[in-house]
Structure formats: structure tokens, C-alpha cells
mmCIF file of N, CA and C in Angstrom:
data_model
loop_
_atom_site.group_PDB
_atom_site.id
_atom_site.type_symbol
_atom_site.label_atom_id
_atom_site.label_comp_id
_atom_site.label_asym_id
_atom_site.label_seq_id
_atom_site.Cartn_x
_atom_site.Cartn_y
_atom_site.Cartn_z
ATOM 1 N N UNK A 1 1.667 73.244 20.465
ATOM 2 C CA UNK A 1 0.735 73.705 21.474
ATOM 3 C C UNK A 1 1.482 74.344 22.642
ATOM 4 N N UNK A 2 2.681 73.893 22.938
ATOM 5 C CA UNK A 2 3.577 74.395 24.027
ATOM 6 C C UNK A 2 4.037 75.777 23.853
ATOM 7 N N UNK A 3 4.510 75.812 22.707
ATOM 8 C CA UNK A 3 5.270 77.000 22.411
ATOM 9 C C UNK A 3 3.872 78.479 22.352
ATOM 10 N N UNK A 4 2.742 77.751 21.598
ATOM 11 C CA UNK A 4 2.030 78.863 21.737
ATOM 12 C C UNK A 4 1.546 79.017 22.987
ATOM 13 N N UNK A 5 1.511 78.060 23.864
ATOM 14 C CA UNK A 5 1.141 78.170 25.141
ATOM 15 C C UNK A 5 1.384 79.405 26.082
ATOM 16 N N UNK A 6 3.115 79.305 25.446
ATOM 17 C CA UNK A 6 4.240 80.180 26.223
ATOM 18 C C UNK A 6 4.533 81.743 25.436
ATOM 19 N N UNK A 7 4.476 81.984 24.270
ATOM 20 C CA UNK A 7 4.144 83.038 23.562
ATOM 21 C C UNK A 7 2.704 83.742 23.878
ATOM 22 N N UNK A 8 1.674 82.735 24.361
ATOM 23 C CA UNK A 8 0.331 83.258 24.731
ATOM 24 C C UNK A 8 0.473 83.941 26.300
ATOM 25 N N UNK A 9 1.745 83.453 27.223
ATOM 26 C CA UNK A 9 2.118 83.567 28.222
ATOM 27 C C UNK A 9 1.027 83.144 29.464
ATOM 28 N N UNK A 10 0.338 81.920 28.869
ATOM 29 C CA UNK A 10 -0.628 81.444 30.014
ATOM 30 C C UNK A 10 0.295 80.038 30.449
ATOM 31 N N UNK A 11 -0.589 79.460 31.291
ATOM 32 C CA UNK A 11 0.388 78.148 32.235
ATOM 33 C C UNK A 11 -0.309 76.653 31.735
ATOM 34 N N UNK A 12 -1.227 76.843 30.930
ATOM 35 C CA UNK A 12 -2.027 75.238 30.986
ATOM 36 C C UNK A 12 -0.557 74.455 30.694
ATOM 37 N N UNK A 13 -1.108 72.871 31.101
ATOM 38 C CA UNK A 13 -0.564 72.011 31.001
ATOM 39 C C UNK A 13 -0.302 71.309 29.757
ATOM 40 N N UNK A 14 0.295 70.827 29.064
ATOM 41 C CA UNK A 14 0.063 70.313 27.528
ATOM 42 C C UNK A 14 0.939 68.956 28.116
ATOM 43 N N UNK A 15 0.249 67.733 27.541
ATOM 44 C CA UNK A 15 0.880 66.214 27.479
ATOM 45 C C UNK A 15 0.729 66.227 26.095
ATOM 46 N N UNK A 16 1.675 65.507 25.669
ATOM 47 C CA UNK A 16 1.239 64.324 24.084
ATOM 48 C C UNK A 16 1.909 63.206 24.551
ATOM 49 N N UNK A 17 1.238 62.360 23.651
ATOM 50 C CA UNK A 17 1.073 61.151 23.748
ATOM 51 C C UNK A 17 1.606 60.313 22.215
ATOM 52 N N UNK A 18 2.730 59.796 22.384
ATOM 53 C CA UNK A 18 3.013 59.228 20.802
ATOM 54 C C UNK A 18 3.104 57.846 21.156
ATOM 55 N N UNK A 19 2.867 57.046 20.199
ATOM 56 C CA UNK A 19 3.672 55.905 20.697
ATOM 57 C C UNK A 19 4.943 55.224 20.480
ATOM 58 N N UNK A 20 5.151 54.103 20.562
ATOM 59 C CA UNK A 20 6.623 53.856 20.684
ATOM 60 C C UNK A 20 7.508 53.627 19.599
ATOM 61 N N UNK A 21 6.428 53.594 18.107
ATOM 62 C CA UNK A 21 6.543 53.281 17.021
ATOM 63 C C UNK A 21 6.960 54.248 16.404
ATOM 64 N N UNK A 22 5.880 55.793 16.831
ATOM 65 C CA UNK A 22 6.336 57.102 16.564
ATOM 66 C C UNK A 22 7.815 57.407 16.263
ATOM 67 N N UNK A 23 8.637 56.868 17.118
ATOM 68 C CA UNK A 23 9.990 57.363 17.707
ATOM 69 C C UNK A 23 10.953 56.995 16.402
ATOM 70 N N UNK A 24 10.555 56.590 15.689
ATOM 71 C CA UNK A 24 11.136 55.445 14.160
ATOM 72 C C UNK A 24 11.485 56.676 13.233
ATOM 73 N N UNK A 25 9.900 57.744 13.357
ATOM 74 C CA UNK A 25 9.698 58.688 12.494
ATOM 75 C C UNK A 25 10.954 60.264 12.700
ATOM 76 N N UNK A 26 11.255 60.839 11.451
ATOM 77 C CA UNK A 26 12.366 62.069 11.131
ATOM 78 C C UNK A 26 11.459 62.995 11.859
ATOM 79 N N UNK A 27 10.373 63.525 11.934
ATOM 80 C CA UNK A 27 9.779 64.363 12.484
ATOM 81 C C UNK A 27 9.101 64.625 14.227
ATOM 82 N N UNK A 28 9.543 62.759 14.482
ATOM 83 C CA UNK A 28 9.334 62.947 15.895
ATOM 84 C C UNK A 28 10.692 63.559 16.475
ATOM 85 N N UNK A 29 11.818 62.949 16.067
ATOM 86 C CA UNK A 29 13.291 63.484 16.322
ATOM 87 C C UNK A 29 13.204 64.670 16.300
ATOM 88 N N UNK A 30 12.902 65.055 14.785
ATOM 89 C CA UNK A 30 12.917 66.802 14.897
ATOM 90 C C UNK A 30 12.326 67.565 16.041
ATOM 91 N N UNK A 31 10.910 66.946 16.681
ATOM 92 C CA UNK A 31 9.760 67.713 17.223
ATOM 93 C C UNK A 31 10.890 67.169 18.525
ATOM 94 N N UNK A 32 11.649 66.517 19.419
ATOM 95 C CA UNK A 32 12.222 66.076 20.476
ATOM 96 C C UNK A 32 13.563 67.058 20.462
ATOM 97 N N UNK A 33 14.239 67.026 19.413
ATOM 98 C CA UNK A 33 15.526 68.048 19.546
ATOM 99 C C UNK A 33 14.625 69.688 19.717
ATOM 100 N N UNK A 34 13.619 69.858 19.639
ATOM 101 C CA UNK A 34 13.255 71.485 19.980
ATOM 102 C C UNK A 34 12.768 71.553 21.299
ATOM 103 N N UNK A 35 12.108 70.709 21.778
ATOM 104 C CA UNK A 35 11.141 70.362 23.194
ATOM 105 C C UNK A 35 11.981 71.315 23.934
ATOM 106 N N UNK A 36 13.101 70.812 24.292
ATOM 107 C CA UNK A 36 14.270 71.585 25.776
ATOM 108 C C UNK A 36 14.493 72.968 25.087
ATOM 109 N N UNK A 37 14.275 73.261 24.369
ATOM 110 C CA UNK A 37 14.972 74.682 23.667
ATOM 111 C C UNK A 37 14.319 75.370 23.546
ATOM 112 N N UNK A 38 12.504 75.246 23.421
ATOM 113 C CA UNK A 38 11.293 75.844 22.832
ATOM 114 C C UNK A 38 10.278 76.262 23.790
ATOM 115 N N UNK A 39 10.640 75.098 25.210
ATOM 116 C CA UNK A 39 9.178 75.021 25.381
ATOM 117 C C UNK A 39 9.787 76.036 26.835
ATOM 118 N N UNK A 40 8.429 75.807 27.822
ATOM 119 C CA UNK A 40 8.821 76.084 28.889
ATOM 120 C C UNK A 40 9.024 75.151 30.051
ATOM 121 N N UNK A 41 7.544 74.376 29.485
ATOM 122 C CA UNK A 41 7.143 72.952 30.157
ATOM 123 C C UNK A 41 6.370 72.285 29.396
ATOM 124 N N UNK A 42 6.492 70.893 29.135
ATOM 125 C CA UNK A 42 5.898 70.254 27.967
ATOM 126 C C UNK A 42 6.456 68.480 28.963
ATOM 127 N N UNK A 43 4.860 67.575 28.866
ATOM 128 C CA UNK A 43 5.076 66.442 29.212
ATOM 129 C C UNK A 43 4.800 65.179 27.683
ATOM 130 N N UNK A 44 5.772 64.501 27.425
ATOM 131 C CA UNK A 44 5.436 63.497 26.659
ATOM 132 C C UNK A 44 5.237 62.327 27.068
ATOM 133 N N UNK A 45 4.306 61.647 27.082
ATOM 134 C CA UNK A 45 4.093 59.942 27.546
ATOM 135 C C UNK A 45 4.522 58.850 25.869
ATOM 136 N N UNK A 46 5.287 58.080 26.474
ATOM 137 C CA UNK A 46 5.636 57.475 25.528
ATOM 138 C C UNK A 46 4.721 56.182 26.171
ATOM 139 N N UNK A 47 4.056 56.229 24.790
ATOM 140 C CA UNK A 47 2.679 54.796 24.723
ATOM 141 C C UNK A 47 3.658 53.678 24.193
ATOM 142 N N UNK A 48 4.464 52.712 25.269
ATOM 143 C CA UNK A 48 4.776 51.473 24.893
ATOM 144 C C UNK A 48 3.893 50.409 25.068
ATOM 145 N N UNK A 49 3.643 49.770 23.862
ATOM 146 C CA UNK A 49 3.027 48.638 23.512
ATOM 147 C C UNK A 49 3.458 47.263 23.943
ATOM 148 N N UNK A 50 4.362 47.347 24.436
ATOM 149 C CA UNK A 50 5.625 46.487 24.908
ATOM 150 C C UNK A 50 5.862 45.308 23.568
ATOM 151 N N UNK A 51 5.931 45.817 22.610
ATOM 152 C CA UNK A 51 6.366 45.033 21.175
ATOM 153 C C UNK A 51 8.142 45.660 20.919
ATOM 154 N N UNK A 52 8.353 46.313 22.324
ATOM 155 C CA UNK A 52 9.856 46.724 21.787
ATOM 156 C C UNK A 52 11.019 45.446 21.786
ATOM 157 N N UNK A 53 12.103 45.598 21.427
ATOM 158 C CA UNK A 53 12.970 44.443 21.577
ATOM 159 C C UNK A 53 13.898 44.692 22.557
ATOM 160 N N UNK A 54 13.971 45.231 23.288
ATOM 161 C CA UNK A 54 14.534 45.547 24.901
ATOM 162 C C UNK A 54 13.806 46.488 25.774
ATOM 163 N N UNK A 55 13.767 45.697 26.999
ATOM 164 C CA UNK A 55 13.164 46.381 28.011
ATOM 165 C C UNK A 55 13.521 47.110 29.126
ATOM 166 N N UNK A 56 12.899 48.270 29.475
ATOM 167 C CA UNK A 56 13.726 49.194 30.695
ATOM 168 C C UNK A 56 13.536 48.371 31.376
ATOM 169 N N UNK A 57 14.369 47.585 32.573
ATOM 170 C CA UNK A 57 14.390 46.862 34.040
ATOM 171 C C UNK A 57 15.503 47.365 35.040
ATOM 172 N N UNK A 58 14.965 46.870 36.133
ATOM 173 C CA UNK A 58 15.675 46.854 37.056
ATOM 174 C C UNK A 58 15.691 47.713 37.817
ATOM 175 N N UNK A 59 16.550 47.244 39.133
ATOM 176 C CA UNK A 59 15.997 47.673 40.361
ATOM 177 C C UNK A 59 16.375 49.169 40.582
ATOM 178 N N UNK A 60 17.700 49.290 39.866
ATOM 179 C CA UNK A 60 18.565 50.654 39.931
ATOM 180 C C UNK A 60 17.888 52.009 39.179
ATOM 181 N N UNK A 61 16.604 51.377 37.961
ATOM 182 C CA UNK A 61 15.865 52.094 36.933
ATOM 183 C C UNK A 61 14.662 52.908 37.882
ATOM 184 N N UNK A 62 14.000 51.596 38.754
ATOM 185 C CA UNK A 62 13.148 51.674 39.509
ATOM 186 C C UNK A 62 13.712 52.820 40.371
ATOM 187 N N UNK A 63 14.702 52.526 41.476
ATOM 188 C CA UNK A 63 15.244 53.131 42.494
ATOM 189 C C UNK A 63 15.340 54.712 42.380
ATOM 190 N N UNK A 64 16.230 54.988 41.055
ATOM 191 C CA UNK A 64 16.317 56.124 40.609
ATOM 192 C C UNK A 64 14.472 56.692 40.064
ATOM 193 N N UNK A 65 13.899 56.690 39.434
ATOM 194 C CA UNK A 65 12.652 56.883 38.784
ATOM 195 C C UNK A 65 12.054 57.329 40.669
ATOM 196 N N UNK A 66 11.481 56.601 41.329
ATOM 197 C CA UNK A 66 11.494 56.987 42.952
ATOM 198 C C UNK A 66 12.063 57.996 43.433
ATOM 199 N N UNK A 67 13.157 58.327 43.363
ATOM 200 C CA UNK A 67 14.378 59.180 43.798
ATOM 201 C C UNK A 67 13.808 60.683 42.888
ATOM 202 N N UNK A 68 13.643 60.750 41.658
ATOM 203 C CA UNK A 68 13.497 62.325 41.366
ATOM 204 C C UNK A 68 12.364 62.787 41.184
ATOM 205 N N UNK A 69 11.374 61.916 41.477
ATOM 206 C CA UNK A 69 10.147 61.807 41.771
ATOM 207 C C UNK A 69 9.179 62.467 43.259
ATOM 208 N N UNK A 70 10.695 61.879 44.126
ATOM 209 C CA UNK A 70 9.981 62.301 45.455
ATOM 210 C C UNK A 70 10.005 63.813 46.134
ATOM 211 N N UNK A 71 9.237 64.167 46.235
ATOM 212 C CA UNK A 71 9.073 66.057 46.637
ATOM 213 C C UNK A 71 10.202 66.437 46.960
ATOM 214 N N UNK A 72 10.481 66.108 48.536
ATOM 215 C CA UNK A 72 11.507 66.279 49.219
ATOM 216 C C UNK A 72 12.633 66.491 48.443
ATOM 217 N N UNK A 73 12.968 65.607 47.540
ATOM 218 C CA UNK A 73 14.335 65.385 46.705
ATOM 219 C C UNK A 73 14.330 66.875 45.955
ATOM 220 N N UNK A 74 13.160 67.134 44.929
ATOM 221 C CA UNK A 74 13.331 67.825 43.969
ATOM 222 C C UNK A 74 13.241 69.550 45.023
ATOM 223 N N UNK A 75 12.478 70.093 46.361
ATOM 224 C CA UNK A 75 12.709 70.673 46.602
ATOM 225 C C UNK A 75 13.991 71.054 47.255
ATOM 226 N N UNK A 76 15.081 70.157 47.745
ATOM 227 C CA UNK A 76 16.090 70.361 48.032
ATOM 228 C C UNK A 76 17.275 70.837 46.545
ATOM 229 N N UNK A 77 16.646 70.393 45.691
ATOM 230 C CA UNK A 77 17.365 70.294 44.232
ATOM 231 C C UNK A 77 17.142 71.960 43.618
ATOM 232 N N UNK A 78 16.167 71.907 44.400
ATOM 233 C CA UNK A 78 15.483 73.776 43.648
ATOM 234 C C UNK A 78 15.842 74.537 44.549
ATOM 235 N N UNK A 79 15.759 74.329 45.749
ATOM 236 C CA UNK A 79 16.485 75.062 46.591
ATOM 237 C C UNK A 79 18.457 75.182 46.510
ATOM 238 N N UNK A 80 18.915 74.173 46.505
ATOM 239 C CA UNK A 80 20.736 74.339 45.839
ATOM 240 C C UNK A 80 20.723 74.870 44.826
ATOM 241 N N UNK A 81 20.033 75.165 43.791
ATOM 242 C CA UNK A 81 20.268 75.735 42.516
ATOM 243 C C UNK A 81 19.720 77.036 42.522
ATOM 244 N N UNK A 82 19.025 77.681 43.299
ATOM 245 C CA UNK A 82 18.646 78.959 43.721
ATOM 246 C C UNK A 82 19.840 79.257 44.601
ATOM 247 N N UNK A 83 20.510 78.863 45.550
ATOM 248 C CA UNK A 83 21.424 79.145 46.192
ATOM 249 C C UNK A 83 22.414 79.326 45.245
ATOM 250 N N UNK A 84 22.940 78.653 44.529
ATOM 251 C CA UNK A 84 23.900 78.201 43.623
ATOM 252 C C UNK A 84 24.000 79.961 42.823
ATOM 253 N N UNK A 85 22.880 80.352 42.232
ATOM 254 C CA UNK A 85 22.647 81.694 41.239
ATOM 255 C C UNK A 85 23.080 82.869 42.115
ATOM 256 N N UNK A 86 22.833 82.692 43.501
ATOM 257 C CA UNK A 86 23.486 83.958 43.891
ATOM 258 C C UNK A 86 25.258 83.994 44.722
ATOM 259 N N UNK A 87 25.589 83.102 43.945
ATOM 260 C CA UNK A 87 26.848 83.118 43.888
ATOM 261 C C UNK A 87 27.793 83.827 42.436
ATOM 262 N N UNK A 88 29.164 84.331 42.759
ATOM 263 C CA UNK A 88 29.564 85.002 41.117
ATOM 264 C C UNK A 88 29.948 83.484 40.588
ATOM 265 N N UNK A 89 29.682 83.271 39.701
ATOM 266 C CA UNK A 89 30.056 81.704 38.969
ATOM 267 C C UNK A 89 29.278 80.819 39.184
ATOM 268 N N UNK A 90 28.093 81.167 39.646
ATOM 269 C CA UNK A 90 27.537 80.196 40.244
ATOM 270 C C UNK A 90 26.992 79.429 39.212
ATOM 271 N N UNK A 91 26.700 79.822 38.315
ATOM 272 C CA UNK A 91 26.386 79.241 36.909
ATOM 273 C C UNK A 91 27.486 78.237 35.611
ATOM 274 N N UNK A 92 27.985 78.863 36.302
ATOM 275 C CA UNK A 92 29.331 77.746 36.121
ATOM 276 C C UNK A 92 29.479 75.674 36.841
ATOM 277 N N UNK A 93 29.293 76.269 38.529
ATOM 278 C CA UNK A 93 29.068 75.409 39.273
ATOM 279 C C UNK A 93 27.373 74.548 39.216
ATOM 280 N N UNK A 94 26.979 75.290 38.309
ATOM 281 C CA UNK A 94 25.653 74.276 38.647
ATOM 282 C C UNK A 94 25.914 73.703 37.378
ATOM 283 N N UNK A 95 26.487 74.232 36.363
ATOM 284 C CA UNK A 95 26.459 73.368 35.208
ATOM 285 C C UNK A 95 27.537 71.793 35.546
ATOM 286 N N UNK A 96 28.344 72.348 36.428
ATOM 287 C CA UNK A 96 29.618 71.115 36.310
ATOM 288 C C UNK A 96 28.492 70.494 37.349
ATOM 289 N N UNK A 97 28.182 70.606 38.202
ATOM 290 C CA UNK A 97 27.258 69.558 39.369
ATOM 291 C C UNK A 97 26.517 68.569 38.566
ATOM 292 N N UNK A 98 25.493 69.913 37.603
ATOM 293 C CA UNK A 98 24.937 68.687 36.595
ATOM 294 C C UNK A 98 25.456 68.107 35.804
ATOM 295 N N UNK A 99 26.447 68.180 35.089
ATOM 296 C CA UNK A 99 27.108 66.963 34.516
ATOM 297 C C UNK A 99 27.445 65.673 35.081
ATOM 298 N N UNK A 100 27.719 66.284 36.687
ATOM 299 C CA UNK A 100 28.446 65.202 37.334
ATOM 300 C C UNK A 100 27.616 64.536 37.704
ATOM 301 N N UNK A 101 26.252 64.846 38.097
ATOM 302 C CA UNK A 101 25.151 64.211 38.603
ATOM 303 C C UNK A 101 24.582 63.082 37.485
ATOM 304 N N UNK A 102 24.623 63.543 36.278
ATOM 305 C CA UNK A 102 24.234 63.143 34.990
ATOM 306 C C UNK A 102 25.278 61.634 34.649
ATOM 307 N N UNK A 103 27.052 62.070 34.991
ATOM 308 C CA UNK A 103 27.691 61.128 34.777
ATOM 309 C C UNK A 103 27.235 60.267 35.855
ATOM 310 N N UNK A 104 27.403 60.536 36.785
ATOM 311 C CA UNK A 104 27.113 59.446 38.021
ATOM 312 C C UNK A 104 25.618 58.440 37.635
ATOM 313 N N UNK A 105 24.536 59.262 37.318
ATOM 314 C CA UNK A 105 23.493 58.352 37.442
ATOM 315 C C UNK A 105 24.094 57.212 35.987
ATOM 316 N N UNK A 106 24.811 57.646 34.954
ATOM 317 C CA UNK A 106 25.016 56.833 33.893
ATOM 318 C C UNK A 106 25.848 55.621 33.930
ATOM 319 N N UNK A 107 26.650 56.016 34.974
ATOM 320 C CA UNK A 107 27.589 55.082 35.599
ATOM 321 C C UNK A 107 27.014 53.613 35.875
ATOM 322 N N UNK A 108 25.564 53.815 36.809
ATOM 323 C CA UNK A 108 24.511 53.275 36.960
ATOM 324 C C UNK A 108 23.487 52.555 36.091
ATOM 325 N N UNK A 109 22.958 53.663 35.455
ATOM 326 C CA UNK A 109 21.860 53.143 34.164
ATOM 327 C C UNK A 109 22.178 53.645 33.161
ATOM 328 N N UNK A 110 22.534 53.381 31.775
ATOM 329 C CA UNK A 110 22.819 54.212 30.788
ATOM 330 C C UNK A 110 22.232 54.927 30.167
ATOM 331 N N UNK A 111 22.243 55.980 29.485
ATOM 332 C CA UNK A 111 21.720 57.136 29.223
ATOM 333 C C UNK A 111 20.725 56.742 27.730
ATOM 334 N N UNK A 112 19.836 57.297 28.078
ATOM 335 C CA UNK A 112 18.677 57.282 26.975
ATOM 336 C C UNK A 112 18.784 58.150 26.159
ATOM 337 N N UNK A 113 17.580 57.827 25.124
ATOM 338 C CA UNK A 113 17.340 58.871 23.981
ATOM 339 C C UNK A 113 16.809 60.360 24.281
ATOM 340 N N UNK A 114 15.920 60.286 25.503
ATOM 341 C CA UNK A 114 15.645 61.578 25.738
ATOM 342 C C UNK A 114 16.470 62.582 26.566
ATOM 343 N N UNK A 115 17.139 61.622 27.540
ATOM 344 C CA UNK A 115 18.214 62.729 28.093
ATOM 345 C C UNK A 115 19.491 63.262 27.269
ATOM 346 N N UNK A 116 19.291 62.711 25.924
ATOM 347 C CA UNK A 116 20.575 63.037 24.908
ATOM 348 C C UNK A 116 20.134 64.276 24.209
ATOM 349 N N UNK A 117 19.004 64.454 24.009
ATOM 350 C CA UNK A 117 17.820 65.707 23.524
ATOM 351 C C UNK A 117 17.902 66.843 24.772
ATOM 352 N N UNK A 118 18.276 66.580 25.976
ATOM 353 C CA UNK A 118 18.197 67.156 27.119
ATOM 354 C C UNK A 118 16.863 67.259 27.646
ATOM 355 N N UNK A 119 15.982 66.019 27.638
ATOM 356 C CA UNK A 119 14.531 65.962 28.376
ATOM 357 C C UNK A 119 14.974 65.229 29.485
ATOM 358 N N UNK A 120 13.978 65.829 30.373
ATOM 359 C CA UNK A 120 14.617 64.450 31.445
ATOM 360 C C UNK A 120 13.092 63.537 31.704
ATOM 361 N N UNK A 121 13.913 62.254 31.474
ATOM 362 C CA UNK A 121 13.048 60.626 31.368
ATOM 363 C C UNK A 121 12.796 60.251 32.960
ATOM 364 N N UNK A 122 11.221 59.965 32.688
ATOM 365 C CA UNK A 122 10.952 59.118 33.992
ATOM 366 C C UNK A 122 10.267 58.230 33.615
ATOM 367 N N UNK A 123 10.840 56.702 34.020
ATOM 368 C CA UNK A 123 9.489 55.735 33.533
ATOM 369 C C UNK A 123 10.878 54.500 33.561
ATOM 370 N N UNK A 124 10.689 53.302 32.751
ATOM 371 C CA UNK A 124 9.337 53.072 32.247
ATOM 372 C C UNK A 124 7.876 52.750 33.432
ATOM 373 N N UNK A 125 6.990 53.575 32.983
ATOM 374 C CA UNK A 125 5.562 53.586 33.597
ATOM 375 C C UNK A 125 4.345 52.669 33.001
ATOM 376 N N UNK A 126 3.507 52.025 33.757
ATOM 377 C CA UNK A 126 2.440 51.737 33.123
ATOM 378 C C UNK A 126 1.825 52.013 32.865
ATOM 379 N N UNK A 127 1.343 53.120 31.253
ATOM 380 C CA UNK A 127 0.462 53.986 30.830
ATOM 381 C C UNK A 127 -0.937 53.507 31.055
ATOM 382 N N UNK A 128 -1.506 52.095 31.299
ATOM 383 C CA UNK A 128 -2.109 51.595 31.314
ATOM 384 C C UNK A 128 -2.873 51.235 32.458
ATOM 385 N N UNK A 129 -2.214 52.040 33.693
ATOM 386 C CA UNK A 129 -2.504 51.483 34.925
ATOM 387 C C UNK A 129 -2.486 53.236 35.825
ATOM 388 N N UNK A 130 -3.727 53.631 35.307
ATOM 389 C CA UNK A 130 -4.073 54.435 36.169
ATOM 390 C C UNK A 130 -3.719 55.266 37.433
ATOM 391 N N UNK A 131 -3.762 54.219 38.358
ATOM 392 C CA UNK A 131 -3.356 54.194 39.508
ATOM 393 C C UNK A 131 -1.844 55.153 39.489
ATOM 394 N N UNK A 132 -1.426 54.341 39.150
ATOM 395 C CA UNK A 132 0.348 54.348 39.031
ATOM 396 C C UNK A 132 0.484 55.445 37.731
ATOM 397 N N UNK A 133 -0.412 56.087 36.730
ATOM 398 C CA UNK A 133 0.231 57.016 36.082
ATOM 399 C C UNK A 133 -0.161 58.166 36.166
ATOM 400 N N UNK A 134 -1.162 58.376 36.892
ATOM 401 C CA UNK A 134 -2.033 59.919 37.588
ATOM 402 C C UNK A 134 -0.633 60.448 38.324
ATOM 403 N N UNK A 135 -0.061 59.781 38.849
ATOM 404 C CA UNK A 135 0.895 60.609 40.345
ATOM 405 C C UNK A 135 2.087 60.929 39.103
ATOM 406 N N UNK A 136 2.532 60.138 38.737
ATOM 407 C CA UNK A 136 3.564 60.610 37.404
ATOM 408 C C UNK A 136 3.240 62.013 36.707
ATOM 409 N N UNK A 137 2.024 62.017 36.355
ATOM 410 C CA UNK A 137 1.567 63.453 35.048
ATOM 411 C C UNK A 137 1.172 64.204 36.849
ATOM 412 N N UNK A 138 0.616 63.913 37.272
ATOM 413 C CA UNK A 138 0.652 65.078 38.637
ATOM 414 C C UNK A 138 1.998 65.900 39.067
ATOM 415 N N UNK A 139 2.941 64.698 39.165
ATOM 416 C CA UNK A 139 4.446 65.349 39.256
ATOM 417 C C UNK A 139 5.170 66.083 38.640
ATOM 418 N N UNK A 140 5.102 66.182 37.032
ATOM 419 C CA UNK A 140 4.882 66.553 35.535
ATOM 420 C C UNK A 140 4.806 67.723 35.640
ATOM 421 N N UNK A 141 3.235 67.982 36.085
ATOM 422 C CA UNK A 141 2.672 69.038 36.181
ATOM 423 C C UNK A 141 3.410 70.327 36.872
ATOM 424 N N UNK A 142 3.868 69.832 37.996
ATOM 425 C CA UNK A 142 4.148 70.487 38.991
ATOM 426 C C UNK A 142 5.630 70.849 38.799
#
């Protein structure tokens, strides 16, 4: 739906929704290694049932999830990387920043399945709790 979205060259929003069981399956992998490469913008909610056998915690998961979440943050982030392009190399330097940014947060929390695909993960969220997952797919959106 994304890709034709973007070949159709309109802007709607597209979520899917798999659940956590999904992730087991050869074809969700497949459909996750194209996402960063295919799409333009594409949100996935991962429906945990909480039947997994380890759980995202902690305060540093939380802290960070807050952190790239908050406006302020991500417009200062879009603004350095627009700065960054009109430099000669500048494309160079934003790639090493993001690595380093990438090592640093891992240093911290270790790196997931989706940022190994090159999606970037926010959560874990309570799909279940309204409140708290409207502002998430709002942020998504945007």
C-alpha cells in the first residue's frame, strides 16, 4: 500500500498492524528488509500480546522513546541535517554523526530488530491504551 502510495505520488498515511507472532514468519522479514528502501513513509505497530519471553523495560528505554519523540528534539535534528547538505561532504558527515548517534544510544539500550532493517523503533507502547497511542501514530504521521 506504501509503495503504491508513493508511485501514485499522493501523501495518505498507511499503518499496519501485525502482531508479535507475525515476526516468526519469512515473509514478514522479507516485507521489513524493503520498508527503509521502498517506502517513503510507512508506520508499523507491533500488536504485543505480552506472551513474549522478554520484555522492553526500563528507565533508559523510556527516557530515550521521550527524547525522539519530542518536537523540539526532532526539529533541531532536521534542521542540523539540512545544514549539514549544504556543506561539500556534508553527506559524509551526517552519515558518520549517525552512526555515532546510533553507537551511543546502543551503548545504552541494545539495538533491536528493526533498527538492524534500518526502521527506526519507538515503543514499547500500549497499543491498547488509547490515550497513550494516538500521540505516538500522530508523531508517525508527521
Amino acid at each position: 500500500m506504501a509503495t503504491a502510495r508513493d508511485l501514485r505520488g499522493s501523501d495518505e498515511s498507511i499503518v499496519a498492524i501485525a502482531g508479535d507472532g507475525a515476526f516468526t514468519c519469512g515473509i514478514t522479514m522479507e516485507a521489513l528488509n524493503n520498508i527503509a528502501h521502498s517506502t517513503k513513509q510507512m508506520t508499523v505497530v507491533l500488536n504485543d500480546n505480552e506472551w513474549s519471553i522478554a520484555r522492553n523495560v526500563g528507565a533508559i528505554a523510556n527516557y530515550l522513546n521521550k527524547l525522539i519523540t519530542h518536537p523540539d528534539y526532532n526539529k533541531l535534528n532536521a534542521k542540523a541535517l539540512s545544514l549539514l547538505k549544504k556543506f561539500p561532504g556534508g553527506g559524509h558527515i551526517r552519515n558518520f554523526l549517525s552512526k555515532a548517534k546510533r553507537e551511543t544510544k546502543d551503548f545504552f539500550v541494545s539495538s533491536n530488530l528493526f533498527e538492524a532493517y534500518g526502521l527506526r523503533y519507538i515503543g514499547p507502547i500500549d497499543g491498547h491504551d488509547l490515550d497513550t497511542l494516538i500521540p505516538y501514530l500522530e508523531f508517525c504521521k508527521q
